[in-house]
CSV table of C-alpha atoms in Angstrom, one decimal:
chain,number,residue,atom,x,y,z
A,1,UNK,CA,91.4,104.5,108.3
A,2,UNK,CA,94.2,103.1,110.5
A,3,UNK,CA,97.3,105.4,110.4
A,4,UNK,CA,100.7,103.7,110.5
A,5,UNK,CA,103.6,105.8,111.8
A,6,UNK,CA,107.2,104.6,111.4
A,7,UNK,CA,110.3,105.9,113.1
A,8,UNK,CA,112.9,107.0,112.6
A,9,UNK,CA,112.5,108.4,109.0
A,10,UNK,CA,116.2,107.7,108.4
A,11,UNK,CA,118.5,105.3,110.2
A,12,UNK,CA,122.2,105.5,109.7
A,13,UNK,CA,123.9,102.2,110.5
A,14,UNK,CA,127.4,100.7,109.9
A,15,UNK,CA,127.6,97.3,108.2
A,16,UNK,CA,127.5,94.5,110.7
A,17,UNK,CA,125.6,96.6,113.3
A,18,UNK,CA,122.0,96.0,114.4
A,19,UNK,CA,119.1,98.1,113.1
A,20,UNK,CA,115.9,98.5,114.9
A,21,UNK,CA,112.9,100.0,113.1
A,22,UNK,CA,109.6,100.9,114.8
A,23,UNK,CA,106.0,101.0,113.6
A,24,UNK,CA,103.0,102.2,115.5
A,25,UNK,CA,99.3,101.8,114.6
A,26,UNK,CA,96.6,104.4,115.5
A,27,UNK,CA,94.5,101.5,116.8
A,28,UNK,CA,95.0,97.8,117.4
A,29,UNK,CA,95.8,95.7,114.3
A,30,UNK,CA,96.3,92.5,116.4
A,31,UNK,CA,99.2,90.7,114.6
A,32,UNK,CA,98.0,91.7,111.1
A,33,UNK,CA,101.3,93.5,110.4
A,34,UNK,CA,103.7,93.1,107.6
A,35,UNK,CA,107.2,94.5,106.7
A,36,UNK,CA,108.5,95.1,103.2
A,37,UNK,CA,111.9,96.1,101.8
A,38,UNK,CA,112.2,98.3,98.8
A,39,UNK,CA,115.3,99.0,96.9
A,40,UNK,CA,115.6,101.8,94.2
A,41,UNK,CA,113.9,100.8,91.0
A,42,UNK,CA,112.4,97.7,92.4
A,43,UNK,CA,109.0,96.6,93.6
A,44,UNK,CA,108.6,96.0,97.4
A,45,UNK,CA,109.5,92.6,98.7
A,46,UNK,CA,107.7,90.9,101.6
A,47,UNK,CA,109.9,90.3,104.6
A,48,UNK,CA,107.6,89.6,107.5
A,49,UNK,CA,103.9,88.9,108.0
A,50,UNK,CA,101.8,88.1,111.0
A,51,UNK,CA,104.1,90.5,112.8
A,52,UNK,CA,106.8,87.9,113.3
A,53,UNK,CA,106.8,85.3,110.6
A,54,UNK,CA,109.5,85.5,107.9
A,55,UNK,CA,108.4,85.2,104.4
A,56,UNK,CA,109.9,82.5,102.1
A,57,UNK,CA,113.6,82.9,101.5
A,58,UNK,CA,114.1,85.8,104.0
A,59,UNK,CA,117.3,85.4,106.0
A,60,UNK,CA,117.2,84.8,109.7
A,61,UNK,CA,118.9,88.1,110.5
A,62,UNK,CA,115.4,89.7,109.9
A,63,UNK,CA,113.0,89.4,112.8
A,64,UNK,CA,109.7,91.0,113.7
A,65,UNK,CA,108.0,91.5,117.0
A,66,UNK,CA,105.0,93.2,118.6
A,67,UNK,CA,101.2,93.1,118.5
A,68,UNK,CA,98.4,95.5,119.0
A,69,UNK,CA,99.8,98.9,118.2
A,70,UNK,CA,103.5,98.6,118.6
A,71,UNK,CA,105.8,96.7,116.3
A,72,UNK,CA,109.5,96.3,115.6
A,73,UNK,CA,111.6,95.1,112.7
A,74,UNK,CA,115.2,94.1,113.7
A,75,UNK,CA,118.0,93.4,111.4
A,76,UNK,CA,120.6,91.7,113.5
A,77,UNK,CA,123.7,92.4,111.5
A,78,UNK,CA,123.3,94.7,108.5
A,79,UNK,CA,124.7,93.4,105.2
A,80,UNK,CA,125.4,95.7,102.2
A,81,UNK,CA,122.3,94.4,100.5
A,82,UNK,CA,120.1,95.5,103.4
A,83,UNK,CA,120.4,99.2,102.8
A,84,UNK,CA,117.0,100.1,101.5
A,85,UNK,CA,113.6,101.6,102.5
A,86,UNK,CA,111.4,99.5,104.8
A,87,UNK,CA,107.7,99.9,105.1
A,88,UNK,CA,105.2,98.5,107.6
A,89,UNK,CA,101.7,97.6,106.5
A,90,UNK,CA,98.6,96.7,108.5
A,91,UNK,CA,96.0,94.4,107.0
A,92,UNK,CA,93.6,94.1,109.9
A,93,UNK,CA,91.3,96.4,108.0
A,94,UNK,CA,91.6,98.1,104.6
A,95,UNK,CA,95.4,98.0,104.1
A,96,UNK,CA,97.5,101.0,105.0
A,97,UNK,CA,101.3,101.6,104.9
A,98,UNK,CA,103.6,103.5,107.1
A,99,UNK,CA,105.6,106.3,105.4
A,100,UNK,CA,108.8,104.2,105.4
A,101,UNK,CA,112.2,104.2,107.1
A,102,UNK,CA,115.3,104.6,105.0
A,103,UNK,CA,118.3,102.5,106.3
A,104,UNK,CA,121.5,104.1,105.0
A,105,UNK,CA,125.1,103.4,105.4
A,106,UNK,CA,126.8,105.3,108.2
B,1,UNK,CA,106.5,81.1,88.8
B,2,UNK,CA,104.1,83.9,89.8
B,3,UNK,CA,104.1,86.8,87.4
B,4,UNK,CA,102.1,90.0,87.5
B,5,UNK,CA,102.5,92.3,84.5
B,6,UNK,CA,100.9,95.7,84.6
B,7,UNK,CA,100.1,97.8,81.5
B,8,UNK,CA,98.0,100.7,80.4
B,9,UNK,CA,99.9,103.6,82.0
B,10,UNK,CA,100.9,106.7,80.2
B,11,UNK,CA,100.6,110.5,80.0
B,12,UNK,CA,97.1,111.8,80.4
B,13,UNK,CA,95.6,115.2,80.9
B,14,UNK,CA,93.8,116.2,84.1
B,15,UNK,CA,90.1,115.2,84.1
B,16,UNK,CA,90.6,112.4,81.6
B,17,UNK,CA,90.5,108.6,82.1
B,18,UNK,CA,92.8,105.7,81.9
B,19,UNK,CA,92.4,102.0,82.4
B,20,UNK,CA,95.2,99.9,83.9
B,21,UNK,CA,95.4,96.1,83.5
B,22,UNK,CA,97.4,93.4,85.3
B,23,UNK,CA,97.9,90.1,83.7
B,24,UNK,CA,98.5,87.3,86.2
B,25,UNK,CA,100.1,83.9,85.7
B,26,UNK,CA,101.7,81.1,87.7
B,27,UNK,CA,99.0,80.7,90.3
B,28,UNK,CA,95.2,80.0,90.5
B,29,UNK,CA,94.1,83.6,90.0
B,30,UNK,CA,90.5,83.2,91.1
B,31,UNK,CA,91.5,82.0,94.5
B,32,UNK,CA,93.2,85.2,95.6
B,33,UNK,CA,92.3,88.8,96.4
B,34,UNK,CA,94.2,91.3,94.3
B,35,UNK,CA,95.2,94.9,94.9
B,36,UNK,CA,96.5,98.1,93.3
B,37,UNK,CA,99.2,100.0,95.2
B,38,UNK,CA,100.7,103.2,94.0
B,39,UNK,CA,103.9,105.2,94.6
B,40,UNK,CA,104.3,108.8,93.7
B,41,UNK,CA,107.8,109.8,92.5
B,42,UNK,CA,110.1,109.8,95.5
B,43,UNK,CA,107.3,109.0,97.9
B,44,UNK,CA,106.0,106.0,99.9
B,45,UNK,CA,103.5,103.3,99.2
B,46,UNK,CA,99.8,104.0,99.1
B,47,UNK,CA,97.2,101.3,98.9
B,48,UNK,CA,94.6,102.3,96.2
B,49,UNK,CA,92.1,99.5,96.0
B,50,UNK,CA,91.5,95.8,96.6
B,51,UNK,CA,89.1,93.2,95.3
B,52,UNK,CA,88.4,89.8,97.0
B,53,UNK,CA,88.8,86.5,95.1
B,54,UNK,CA,85.1,86.4,94.2
B,55,UNK,CA,84.6,90.1,93.8
B,56,UNK,CA,82.3,90.1,96.8
B,57,UNK,CA,84.3,92.6,98.7
B,58,UNK,CA,85.8,95.7,97.2
B,59,UNK,CA,87.6,98.6,98.8
B,60,UNK,CA,89.1,102.0,97.9
B,61,UNK,CA,91.3,104.5,99.5
B,62,UNK,CA,89.5,107.7,100.4
B,63,UNK,CA,91.7,109.6,97.9
B,64,UNK,CA,90.3,107.7,94.9
B,65,UNK,CA,86.8,106.7,96.1
B,66,UNK,CA,84.2,107.7,93.5
B,67,UNK,CA,86.7,108.1,90.8
B,68,UNK,CA,88.4,104.7,90.4
B,69,UNK,CA,86.8,101.3,89.9
B,70,UNK,CA,88.6,98.0,90.4
B,71,UNK,CA,87.4,94.9,88.6
B,72,UNK,CA,88.7,91.4,87.7
B,73,UNK,CA,88.1,88.9,85.0
B,74,UNK,CA,88.9,85.5,86.4
B,75,UNK,CA,88.5,83.8,83.0
B,76,UNK,CA,91.2,86.0,81.7
B,77,UNK,CA,93.4,86.0,84.8
B,78,UNK,CA,93.3,89.8,84.8
B,79,UNK,CA,92.8,92.6,87.2
B,80,UNK,CA,91.8,96.1,86.1
B,81,UNK,CA,91.7,99.7,87.4
B,82,UNK,CA,89.4,102.2,85.7
B,83,UNK,CA,90.6,105.7,86.6
B,84,UNK,CA,88.4,108.6,85.9
B,85,UNK,CA,88.6,112.3,86.6
B,86,UNK,CA,92.4,112.0,87.0
B,87,UNK,CA,94.3,114.6,88.9
B,88,UNK,CA,97.9,115.7,89.1
B,89,UNK,CA,98.2,114.0,92.5
B,90,UNK,CA,97.3,110.6,90.9
B,91,UNK,CA,100.7,110.7,89.2
B,92,UNK,CA,102.5,107.6,90.4
B,93,UNK,CA,103.8,104.1,89.6
B,94,UNK,CA,100.9,101.8,89.9
B,95,UNK,CA,101.6,98.2,91.2
B,96,UNK,CA,99.4,95.2,91.0
B,97,UNK,CA,99.8,93.0,94.1
B,98,UNK,CA,98.6,89.5,95.1
B,99,UNK,CA,97.1,88.5,98.5
B,100,UNK,CA,99.1,85.8,100.2
B,101,UNK,CA,96.3,83.6,101.5
B,102,UNK,CA,93.8,81.8,99.2
B,103,UNK,CA,90.1,82.2,99.5
B,104,UNK,CA,90.4,84.5,102.5
B,105,UNK,CA,87.5,86.1,104.3
B,106,UNK,CA,89.5,89.2,104.9
B,107,UNK,CA,92.5,91.0,103.6
B,108,UNK,CA,96.0,89.5,103.8
B,109,UNK,CA,99.5,90.7,103.2
B,110,UNK,CA,100.9,91.0,99.7
B,111,UNK,CA,103.4,88.3,98.7
B,112,UNK,CA,103.9,89.1,95.0
B,113,UNK,CA,104.1,92.4,93.2
B,114,UNK,CA,104.4,93.4,89.6
B,115,UNK,CA,107.0,95.9,88.3
B,116,UNK,CA,104.4,98.7,88.0
B,117,UNK,CA,103.1,100.9,85.2
B,118,UNK,CA,103.6,104.7,85.3
B,119,UNK,CA,100.7,107.1,85.2
B,120,UNK,CA,101.5,110.7,84.6
B,121,UNK,CA,98.7,113.3,84.9
B,122,UNK,CA,99.7,116.6,83.4
B,123,UNK,CA,98.5,119.1,80.8
């Protein structure tokens, strides 16, 4: 099983600031990495796949980078609707998720 | 419009069984792999099981292997999860999720999710 580790567990950011979230895989997953956003009471929403491709309808302020074992999700200028929990997921093998990063208002 | 609607959740005693269903619409169901993902109360996401578009490839998380069985009926556009020997730690919201790429030889990311069905295992 490929273990995904996200950091930090909680990120406190002011609206308008940049947020940088990290995800590390226990072994290479190539570019088979996705990011999801989940708000309370809602199902996860796909943001990024293929490590860096935005899903349909996702604003350009969301960007993903990395390959192999190190990945980053960047939100360039946080909007009020971006405060949520973010999960990374590898699908190079049987899918596994990271434990999540909560982005909260500072 | 893609829709995934889960059903079958409820309160069940430890050791008993439950069968979840996911009704799919708005896409060509038999072209896509499908998955079950669960989320325990206040916790993160855990992939439970996946089945390829033609049922030729099936996988399970170690935590449910030997107890849960995934299946699909392409004629009914439906996905199922048979859960046996349920434990308290199986308590969670169970989501049905769709693979993004049609007729894939491997697993892909999940582009659509249902709203989930809650399973509570307690005596």
